[in-house]
mmCIF file of C-alpha atoms in Angstrom:
data_model
loop_
_atom_site.group_PDB
_atom_site.id
_atom_site.type_symbol
_atom_site.label_atom_id
_atom_site.label_comp_id
_atom_site.label_asym_id
_atom_site.label_seq_id
_atom_site.Cartn_x
_atom_site.Cartn_y
_atom_site.Cartn_z
ATOM 1 C CA MET A 1 7.253 9.447 -20.591
ATOM 2 C CA ALA A 2 10.691 8.515 -21.349
ATOM 3 C CA SER A 3 10.987 5.661 -19.315
ATOM 4 C CA PHE A 4 8.389 4.098 -21.417
ATOM 5 C CA SER A 5 9.433 4.804 -24.813
ATOM 6 C CA PHE A 6 13.190 3.436 -23.671
ATOM 7 C CA SER A 7 11.386 0.240 -22.730
ATOM 8 C CA VAL A 8 9.187 -0.269 -25.140
ATOM 9 C CA LEU A 9 11.908 0.094 -27.277
ATOM 10 C CA MET A 10 14.240 -1.926 -25.537
ATOM 11 C CA VAL A 11 11.466 -4.872 -25.861
ATOM 12 C CA TRP A 12 10.935 -4.368 -29.106
ATOM 13 C CA LEU A 13 14.379 -5.021 -29.880
ATOM 14 C CA ALA A 14 14.840 -7.817 -27.514
ATOM 15 C CA GLY A 15 12.018 -10.081 -28.626
ATOM 16 C CA PRO A 16 12.552 -10.236 -32.436
ATOM 17 C CA LEU A 17 16.952 -10.415 -31.635
ATOM 18 C CA LEU A 18 16.349 -13.947 -29.492
ATOM 19 C CA ALA A 19 13.915 -15.244 -31.985
ATOM 20 C CA GLY A 20 16.528 -14.309 -34.328
ATOM 21 C CA ALA A 21 19.119 -15.686 -32.878
ATOM 22 C CA PHE A 22 16.685 -18.613 -33.698
ATOM 23 C CA HIS A 23 16.545 -18.374 -37.369
ATOM 24 C CA GLN A 24 20.255 -19.908 -37.167
ATOM 25 C CA PRO A 25 20.643 -23.387 -38.284
ATOM 26 C CA HIS A 26 23.539 -23.349 -35.597
ATOM 27 C CA VAL A 27 20.568 -23.542 -33.309
ATOM 28 C CA PHE A 28 19.460 -26.626 -34.199
ATOM 29 C CA HIS A 29 22.324 -28.461 -35.367
ATOM 30 C CA GLN A 30 25.285 -26.921 -32.997
ATOM 31 C CA PRO A 31 23.744 -25.818 -29.964
ATOM 32 C CA HIS A 32 27.426 -25.749 -28.625
ATOM 33 C CA GLN A 33 28.474 -22.795 -31.025
ATOM 34 C CA THR A 34 28.833 -19.507 -29.020
ATOM 35 C CA LEU A 35 26.579 -16.680 -30.445
ATOM 36 C CA ARG A 36 29.661 -15.224 -32.781
ATOM 37 C CA SER A 37 29.131 -18.281 -34.723
ATOM 38 C CA PHE A 38 25.724 -16.899 -35.683
ATOM 39 C CA ARG A 39 27.600 -14.595 -38.288
ATOM 40 C CA PHE A 40 27.493 -17.054 -41.299
ATOM 41 C CA SER A 41 31.145 -16.640 -42.047
ATOM 42 C CA SER A 42 30.948 -19.399 -44.359
ATOM 43 C CA SER A 43 29.232 -17.563 -46.530
ATOM 44 C CA SER A 44 29.458 -13.909 -47.788
ATOM 45 C CA SER A 45 26.444 -14.119 -50.112
ATOM 46 C CA SER A 46 24.004 -10.629 -50.395
ATOM 47 C CA GLN A 47 20.863 -12.674 -50.067
ATOM 48 C CA LYS A 48 22.085 -14.873 -47.562
ATOM 49 C CA ARG A 49 23.014 -11.615 -45.086
ATOM 50 C CA THR A 50 19.867 -10.141 -46.661
ATOM 51 C CA SER A 51 17.833 -12.726 -45.426
ATOM 52 C CA VAL A 52 20.003 -12.970 -41.864
ATOM 53 C CA ARG A 53 19.516 -8.777 -41.860
ATOM 54 C CA ARG A 54 15.848 -9.522 -41.565
ATOM 55 C CA SER A 55 15.115 -12.658 -40.147
ATOM 56 C CA PHE A 56 15.718 -10.053 -36.678
ATOM 57 C CA PHE A 57 12.879 -8.143 -37.043
ATOM 58 C CA LEU A 58 9.434 -9.546 -36.528
ATOM 59 C CA VAL A 59 8.422 -12.246 -39.867
ATOM 60 C CA SER A 60 5.593 -12.100 -41.676
ATOM 61 C CA SER A 61 4.198 -16.245 -42.718
ATOM 62 C CA ALA A 62 5.828 -15.907 -46.067
ATOM 63 C CA GLU A 63 8.632 -14.969 -44.330
ATOM 64 C CA PHE A 64 9.154 -17.891 -42.152
ATOM 65 C CA TYR A 65 8.085 -20.336 -45.058
ATOM 66 C CA GLU A 66 10.538 -18.916 -46.995
ATOM 67 C CA LEU A 67 13.517 -18.858 -44.723
ATOM 68 C CA ALA A 68 12.931 -22.113 -43.098
ATOM 69 C CA SER A 69 13.153 -23.558 -47.268
ATOM 70 C CA PHE A 70 16.850 -21.040 -47.386
ATOM 71 C CA TYR A 71 18.085 -22.798 -44.091
ATOM 72 C CA ASN A 72 16.437 -26.499 -45.312
ATOM 73 C CA LEU A 73 15.099 -26.899 -42.097
ATOM 74 C CA THR A 74 13.340 -30.250 -41.186
ATOM 75 C CA PRO A 75 9.457 -30.648 -40.892
ATOM 76 C CA GLY A 76 10.170 -31.033 -36.751
ATOM 77 C CA GLN A 77 12.839 -28.331 -37.362
ATOM 78 C CA GLU A 78 9.755 -25.336 -38.653
ATOM 79 C CA ALA A 79 7.400 -26.877 -35.768
ATOM 80 C CA MET A 80 9.612 -25.686 -33.572
ATOM 81 C CA PHE A 81 11.109 -22.479 -35.061
ATOM 82 C CA GLU A 82 7.332 -21.196 -36.008
ATOM 83 C CA ARG A 83 6.420 -21.777 -32.409
ATOM 84 C CA LEU A 84 9.722 -19.886 -30.801
ATOM 85 C CA THR A 85 9.066 -16.860 -33.283
ATOM 86 C CA THR A 86 5.418 -16.963 -32.708
ATOM 87 C CA THR A 87 5.826 -16.939 -28.718
ATOM 88 C CA LEU A 88 8.358 -14.029 -29.253
ATOM 89 C CA ALA A 89 6.746 -11.914 -31.602
ATOM 90 C CA PHE A 90 3.427 -11.922 -29.342
ATOM 91 C CA GLY A 91 5.429 -11.808 -26.206
ATOM 92 C CA SER A 92 6.994 -8.693 -27.415
ATOM 93 C CA LEU A 93 3.637 -7.031 -28.189
ATOM 94 C CA LEU A 94 2.174 -7.854 -24.616
ATOM 95 C CA ALA A 95 5.407 -6.734 -22.817
ATOM 96 C CA CYS A 96 4.665 -3.020 -25.136
ATOM 97 C CA PHE A 97 1.154 -2.520 -24.367
ATOM 98 C CA LEU A 98 1.538 -3.707 -20.157
ATOM 99 C CA ILE A 99 4.066 -1.113 -20.271
ATOM 100 C CA ALA A 100 2.432 1.284 -22.249
ATOM 101 C CA GLY A 101 -0.411 0.792 -19.571
ATOM 102 C CA ARG A 102 1.299 0.667 -16.737
ATOM 103 C CA GLU A 103 3.718 3.919 -16.860
ATOM 104 C CA LEU A 104 0.819 5.884 -18.397
ATOM 105 C CA THR A 105 -1.843 5.854 -15.756
ATOM 106 C CA GLY A 106 0.690 5.729 -13.296
ATOM 107 C CA SER A 107 1.632 9.224 -14.888
ATOM 108 C CA ASN A 108 -1.648 10.459 -14.965
ATOM 109 C CA VAL A 109 -3.051 9.067 -11.067
ATOM 110 C CA PRO A 110 -0.232 10.174 -7.899
ATOM 111 C CA LYS A 111 0.710 7.619 -5.785
ATOM 112 C CA LEU A 112 -1.350 8.254 -2.286
ATOM 113 C CA ALA A 113 1.073 7.915 1.022
ATOM 114 C CA SER A 114 0.946 4.686 2.854
ATOM 115 C CA SER A 115 1.512 4.111 6.371
ATOM 116 C CA PRO A 116 4.466 1.335 6.189
ATOM 117 C CA THR A 117 3.492 -0.243 9.587
ATOM 118 C CA PHE A 118 -0.102 -0.835 7.919
ATOM 119 C CA PRO A 119 -0.205 -3.768 6.170
ATOM 120 C CA ASN A 120 1.052 -5.922 9.526
ATOM 121 C CA ASN A 121 -0.983 -4.524 11.932
ATOM 122 C CA ARG A 122 -4.564 -3.477 10.364
ATOM 123 C CA ASP A 123 -5.993 -6.930 10.722
ATOM 124 C CA SER A 124 -4.827 -6.559 14.298
ATOM 125 C CA ILE A 125 -5.788 -4.050 14.926
ATOM 126 C CA LEU A 126 -9.520 -4.066 13.514
ATOM 127 C CA GLU A 127 -9.680 -7.493 15.243
ATOM 128 C CA ALA A 128 -9.027 -5.332 18.860
ATOM 129 C CA PHE A 129 -11.812 -2.968 17.515
ATOM 130 C CA ARG A 130 -14.185 -5.473 16.883
ATOM 131 C CA ALA A 131 -13.217 -6.733 20.450
ATOM 132 C CA SER A 132 -13.626 -2.963 21.347
ATOM 133 C CA GLY A 133 -17.466 -3.259 20.921
ATOM 134 C CA MET A 134 -17.242 -0.760 18.391
ATOM 135 C CA ALA A 135 -17.761 -2.031 15.433
ATOM 136 C CA ASP A 136 -21.762 -1.293 15.038
ATOM 137 C CA PRO A 137 -23.794 -0.545 12.239
ATOM 138 C CA SER A 138 -25.638 2.636 14.833
ATOM 139 C CA LYS A 139 -22.815 4.018 15.626
ATOM 140 C CA VAL A 140 -21.030 7.404 14.237
ATOM 141 C CA ILE A 141 -15.951 6.901 14.720
ATOM 142 C CA LEU A 142 -14.614 9.887 14.719
ATOM 143 C CA ASP A 143 -11.588 9.036 13.202
ATOM 144 C CA VAL A 144 -8.532 11.243 14.692
ATOM 145 C CA ALA A 145 -5.515 12.042 12.506
ATOM 146 C CA CYS A 146 -6.201 9.399 10.254
ATOM 147 C CA GLY A 147 -3.076 10.714 8.839
ATOM 148 C CA SER A 148 -2.317 8.214 5.254
ATOM 149 C CA GLY A 149 -6.488 7.656 5.349
ATOM 150 C CA GLN A 150 -5.663 3.448 5.415
ATOM 151 C CA HIS A 151 -7.549 2.147 8.545
ATOM 152 C CA ALA A 152 -10.964 3.489 8.316
ATOM 153 C CA PRO A 153 -11.547 2.998 4.654
ATOM 154 C CA TYR A 154 -10.376 -0.638 5.023
ATOM 155 C CA PHE A 155 -12.317 -1.311 8.760
ATOM 156 C CA ALA A 156 -14.775 -0.406 6.446
ATOM 157 C CA MET A 157 -14.612 -2.810 3.813
ATOM 158 C CA MET A 158 -14.023 -6.034 6.211
ATOM 159 C CA LEU A 159 -16.668 -5.540 8.460
ATOM 160 C CA GLY A 160 -19.186 -4.810 5.731
ATOM 161 C CA SER A 161 -22.956 -4.616 6.867
ATOM 162 C CA SER A 162 -21.531 -4.797 10.270
ATOM 163 C CA SER A 163 -19.220 -1.352 10.476
ATOM 164 C CA PRO A 164 -19.493 1.710 12.164
ATOM 165 C CA VAL A 165 -20.000 5.191 9.879
ATOM 166 C CA PHE A 166 -16.347 6.719 9.962
ATOM 167 C CA GLN A 167 -15.582 10.188 10.437
ATOM 168 C CA PRO A 168 -11.954 11.057 8.969
ATOM 169 C CA VAL A 169 -10.579 14.087 10.810
ATOM 170 C CA ASP A 170 -7.071 15.277 10.178
ATOM 171 C CA SER A 171 -4.956 18.934 9.927
ATOM 172 C CA ASP A 172 -3.019 18.100 6.412
ATOM 173 C CA PRO A 173 -5.203 18.719 3.280
ATOM 174 C CA GLU A 174 -3.276 15.583 1.894
ATOM 175 C CA CYS A 175 -3.911 13.592 4.630
ATOM 176 C CA VAL A 176 -7.729 14.620 4.212
ATOM 177 C CA LYS A 177 -7.599 13.982 -0.121
ATOM 178 C CA ASN A 178 -5.438 10.192 0.821
ATOM 179 C CA SER A 179 -8.485 9.432 2.950
ATOM 180 C CA ASP A 180 -10.929 9.822 0.665
ATOM 181 C CA GLU A 181 -9.477 8.435 -2.376
ATOM 182 C CA ARG A 182 -8.549 5.368 -0.322
ATOM 183 C CA SER A 183 -12.851 5.238 0.353
ATOM 184 C CA LYS A 184 -13.418 5.683 -3.240
ATOM 185 C CA GLU A 185 -10.861 2.967 -4.102
ATOM 186 C CA LEU A 186 -12.595 0.960 -1.414
ATOM 187 C CA GLY A 187 -16.310 1.771 -2.327
ATOM 188 C CA VAL A 188 -16.905 2.918 0.757
ATOM 189 C CA LEU A 189 -17.262 6.574 1.060
ATOM 190 C CA GLY A 190 -20.507 8.688 1.573
ATOM 191 C CA GLU A 191 -21.756 5.618 3.718
ATOM 192 C CA GLU A 192 -19.303 3.860 5.884
ATOM 193 C CA VAL A 193 -16.981 6.262 5.741
ATOM 194 C CA LEU A 194 -17.785 9.821 5.273
ATOM 195 C CA PRO A 195 -15.719 12.729 3.510
ATOM 196 C CA ALA A 196 -12.791 12.860 5.505
ATOM 197 C CA GLN A 197 -13.013 16.720 7.388
ATOM 198 C CA LEU A 198 -9.836 19.329 8.291
ATOM 199 C CA LEU A 199 -9.216 19.467 12.335
ATOM 200 C CA ASP A 200 -6.038 20.239 13.637
ATOM 201 C CA ILE A 201 -6.186 18.274 17.013
ATOM 202 C CA GLY A 202 -4.097 20.567 19.131
ATOM 203 C CA GLN A 203 -6.406 23.732 18.325
ATOM 204 C CA VAL A 204 -8.206 25.268 21.552
ATOM 205 C CA ASP A 205 -11.383 23.570 20.911
ATOM 206 C CA TRP A 206 -12.372 21.389 18.523
ATOM 207 C CA PRO A 207 -14.887 22.075 15.840
ATOM 208 C CA VAL A 208 -17.146 19.709 16.231
ATOM 209 C CA VAL A 209 -20.752 19.162 17.842
ATOM 210 C CA PRO A 210 -20.166 17.632 21.157
ATOM 211 C CA GLY A 211 -20.988 13.998 21.800
ATOM 212 C CA ALA A 212 -22.399 13.219 18.490
ATOM 213 C CA TYR A 213 -19.660 10.587 18.237
ATOM 214 C CA ASP A 214 -20.097 6.882 19.855
ATOM 215 C CA GLY A 215 -16.608 6.770 19.903
ATOM 216 C CA CYS A 216 -13.094 7.804 18.625
ATOM 217 C CA ILE A 217 -9.731 6.083 16.736
ATOM 218 C CA ALA A 218 -6.007 7.572 17.340
ATOM 219 C CA ILE A 219 -3.885 5.134 15.708
ATOM 220 C CA GLY A 220 -0.050 5.661 16.217
ATOM 221 C CA ILE A 221 -0.221 9.338 17.268
ATOM 222 C CA LEU A 222 1.561 9.340 20.747
ATOM 223 C CA THR A 223 5.080 10.040 21.463
ATOM 224 C CA GLN A 224 6.417 11.141 25.164
ATOM 225 C CA ASP A 225 7.426 14.218 22.744
ATOM 226 C CA SER A 226 3.647 14.632 23.007
ATOM 227 C CA GLN A 227 2.756 13.756 26.497
ATOM 228 C CA ASP A 228 1.679 17.620 27.494
ATOM 229 C CA ALA A 229 -1.136 17.481 25.289
ATOM 230 C CA PHE A 230 -2.547 14.367 26.478
ATOM 231 C CA PRO A 231 -4.985 15.596 28.520
ATOM 232 C CA HIS A 232 -6.137 18.067 26.083
ATOM 233 C CA LEU A 233 -6.330 15.356 23.329
ATOM 234 C CA PHE A 234 -8.580 13.694 26.209
ATOM 235 C CA ARG A 235 -10.973 16.296 27.155
ATOM 236 C CA GLU A 236 -12.036 16.950 23.310
ATOM 237 C CA VAL A 237 -12.912 13.546 22.904
ATOM 238 C CA ALA A 238 -14.808 13.720 26.157
ATOM 239 C CA ARG A 239 -16.253 16.754 24.762
ATOM 240 C CA ALA A 240 -17.138 15.051 20.959
ATOM 241 C CA THR A 241 -18.772 11.609 22.361
ATOM 242 C CA LYS A 242 -21.838 10.680 24.207
ATOM 243 C CA PRO A 243 -21.784 9.936 27.769
ATOM 244 C CA ASP A 244 -21.472 6.489 27.205
ATOM 245 C CA GLY A 245 -18.710 6.852 24.680
ATOM 246 C CA GLN A 246 -15.331 4.787 23.875
ATOM 247 C CA PHE A 247 -11.754 6.005 23.182
ATOM 248 C CA ALA A 248 -9.818 3.195 21.027
ATOM 249 C CA VAL A 249 -5.487 3.566 21.958
ATOM 250 C CA CYS A 250 -3.321 2.024 19.280
ATOM 251 C CA ASN A 251 -0.449 2.476 19.658
ATOM 252 C CA LEU A 252 2.928 1.624 21.190
ATOM 253 C CA PHE A 253 3.309 1.272 24.964
ATOM 254 C CA THR A 254 5.608 1.117 28.467
ATOM 255 C CA ILE A 255 3.669 -0.353 30.440
ATOM 256 C CA ALA A 256 5.347 -0.522 34.322
ATOM 257 C CA GLY A 257 8.407 0.766 32.396
ATOM 258 C CA GLN A 258 8.424 -2.878 30.565
ATOM 259 C CA PHE A 259 8.976 -2.853 26.507
ATOM 260 C CA PRO A 260 6.070 -5.599 26.544
ATOM 261 C CA ASN A 261 8.381 -6.737 23.370
ATOM 262 C CA ALA A 262 11.179 -6.105 21.039
ATOM 263 C CA LYS A 263 10.000 -4.278 18.769
ATOM 264 C CA THR A 264 8.294 -1.698 21.129
ATOM 265 C CA LYS A 265 12.227 -1.456 22.739
ATOM 266 C CA GLU A 266 13.713 -1.190 19.333
ATOM 267 C CA ILE A 267 11.788 1.709 17.788
ATOM 268 C CA ASP A 268 12.351 3.712 21.593
ATOM 269 C CA MET A 269 16.258 3.400 20.736
ATOM 270 C CA LEU A 270 16.220 4.970 17.401
ATOM 271 C CA ALA A 271 13.726 7.670 18.762
ATOM 272 C CA ARG A 272 16.338 8.648 21.672
ATOM 273 C CA GLN A 273 19.530 8.351 19.105
ATOM 274 C CA ALA A 274 17.073 10.906 16.807
ATOM 275 C CA GLY A 275 17.271 12.961 19.895
ATOM 276 C CA ARG A 276 13.513 12.413 20.683
ATOM 277 C CA MET A 277 12.117 11.345 24.279
ATOM 278 C CA GLY A 278 10.843 7.677 22.539
ATOM 279 C CA VAL A 279 7.217 5.039 23.236
ATOM 280 C CA VAL A 280 4.883 6.439 25.871
ATOM 281 C CA ALA A 281 4.373 4.959 28.876
ATOM 282 C CA LEU A 282 0.521 3.613 29.082
ATOM 283 C CA GLU A 283 0.323 5.082 32.743
ATOM 284 C CA ALA A 284 0.218 8.462 31.570
ATOM 285 C CA VAL A 285 -2.821 7.589 28.676
ATOM 286 C CA ASP A 286 -4.173 6.249 31.957
ATOM 287 C CA ALA A 287 -4.461 9.647 33.883
ATOM 288 C CA ALA A 288 -4.967 11.878 31.177
ATOM 289 C CA ALA A 289 -7.657 9.543 30.826
ATOM 290 C CA SER A 290 -8.844 9.155 33.918
ATOM 291 C CA ALA A 291 -8.768 12.531 34.319
ATOM 292 C CA VAL A 292 -11.082 13.717 32.427
ATOM 293 C CA GLY A 293 -13.964 10.618 33.305
ATOM 294 C CA PHE A 294 -12.491 8.183 31.499
ATOM 295 C CA GLU A 295 -11.561 3.993 32.353
ATOM 296 C CA ARG A 296 -10.344 1.432 31.377
ATOM 297 C CA ALA A 297 -11.166 -1.776 31.715
ATOM 298 C CA LYS A 298 -9.396 -4.783 32.632
ATOM 299 C CA ASP A 299 -9.560 -7.097 29.337
ATOM 300 C CA GLN A 300 -9.664 -3.536 27.411
ATOM 301 C CA LEU A 301 -5.902 -4.032 26.566
ATOM 302 C CA ILE A 302 -5.743 -5.853 23.576
ATOM 303 C CA GLU A 303 -2.530 -7.234 22.207
ATOM 304 C CA ALA A 304 -2.236 -5.659 18.119
ATOM 305 C CA LYS A 305 1.189 -7.592 17.116
ATOM 306 C CA ASP A 306 3.967 -5.152 18.717
ATOM 307 C CA GLU A 307 1.512 -3.203 19.710
ATOM 308 C CA PHE A 308 -1.214 -2.200 21.761
ATOM 309 C CA VAL A 309 -4.972 -1.772 21.390
ATOM 310 C CA VAL A 310 -6.680 0.574 25.072
ATOM 311 C CA VAL A 311 -9.890 0.936 24.773
ATOM 312 C CA TYR A 312 -11.289 3.603 27.512
ATOM 313 C CA LYS A 313 -14.959 4.307 28.075
ATOM 314 C CA LYS A 314 -16.601 7.246 29.841
ATOM 315 C CA VAL A 315 -17.798 6.194 33.627
ATOM 316 C CA ALA A 316 -21.248 7.538 35.095
ATOM 317 C CA ASN A 317 -19.917 10.052 36.837
ATOM 318 C CA ALA A 318 -18.057 11.187 34.085
ATOM 319 C CA PRO A 319 -17.543 15.345 34.123
ATOM 320 C CA ASN A 320 -20.182 16.436 31.618
ATOM 321 C CA ASP A 321 -19.524 19.364 29.006
ATOM 322 C CA GLU A 322 -20.221 21.953 30.989
ATOM 323 C CA GLU A 323 -17.885 20.255 33.876
ATOM 324 C CA THR A 324 -15.009 19.741 31.641
ATOM 325 C CA PRO A 325 -13.099 22.820 31.301
ATOM 326 C CA HIS A 326 -12.682 24.047 27.997
ATOM 327 C CA PRO A 327 -13.612 27.080 25.597
ATOM 328 C CA ALA A 328 -17.046 27.549 24.925
ATOM 329 C CA ALA A 329 -18.180 26.399 21.140
#
C-alpha cells in the first residue's frame, strides 16, 4: 500500500504541476523561456502570487475563467489553455484509478508460478499433441508432473470441443493449486481439466486405477540426472494406461549423440557447468519405453521449436499389468 500511496501522490502532483506551467502567459508568448522565467519576477503583488499558486492545483471552472482573464489570454489561447488543463486533470484522476485498481487487486491475488518457456513452446507442443491423435474428447489424459499447471488448461481451451479430459498431477501442493487456478481462469476446470491431484511420480506405486487413462503427457521433466528413474516412470505409465495407451514426452533430446539445434547445445552446456549431467539422450528414453512394451513409430518424433514431442504407444504384445514388475495396488 505504501507504493500505491506514493504513486498516487506523484501522479496527483505531476499532472497539476504541468497544468500550472501552462497557466503562465510566457508559455504562449515566449515559448523559448526556461522554467525559471515562469516565476513572474517582474511582479511581487500578493494577488498575483496567490493566483499563480492556485493555478498549480486542479482548477474549477470559475477559477479557470478568473485566471484566463487575469493573464489577458486571447480567445484562441483560452481554448487551448482549457483543453490542456482539462486533459491533464482527467488524466491525473484516471491514472490514480488505474494505479489503485492494479495495486489493490494485486495485493489480494497472489501471483501464480509460471514456466519461462511456456509462452514460446505452448503452440508448437499443442500442434504436436494434435498430430499424436490424443486430442480426442473421448479420451482421458494424465498430465504427469504438471509443474506450473499451464499446459493442460491452455490445451483444453484451444482444443475446445475436441479436447480430451486432462487429469493434472504433481508432487508439489503449490503446483496442484496453480493448476486449478489456471483452469478456473480459462473456464475449463471441472470438465476439460479435472481438479489436480497430489502424486509423486517417484513413489513406488502410483495411486491410480490400472488402465484408467487413454494416455499420458510429460512436458520437460526428463534429464540425464533422472535417467535411472526412467524405467520406473514408464512402468507406472504402462500400468496407468489402457492396452492401446499412448505416452507423449516433450523434452530436449540429443539424437544419435548430436544436438539437433543450438538451443539444446546451450542448455546442455549450462547444465554441465552447474554440475548436472545435461540433456538426455533420446535412445535412453526409447530403451526405457521398450522395456515395458511401448514403441515409437517413425513419424512420432515431432519437432516443437527447440524440443521434440515423442509419442510412444503400447504394442500388441506389451506386458500386461500382472506381468509388469511393481508392487500390488
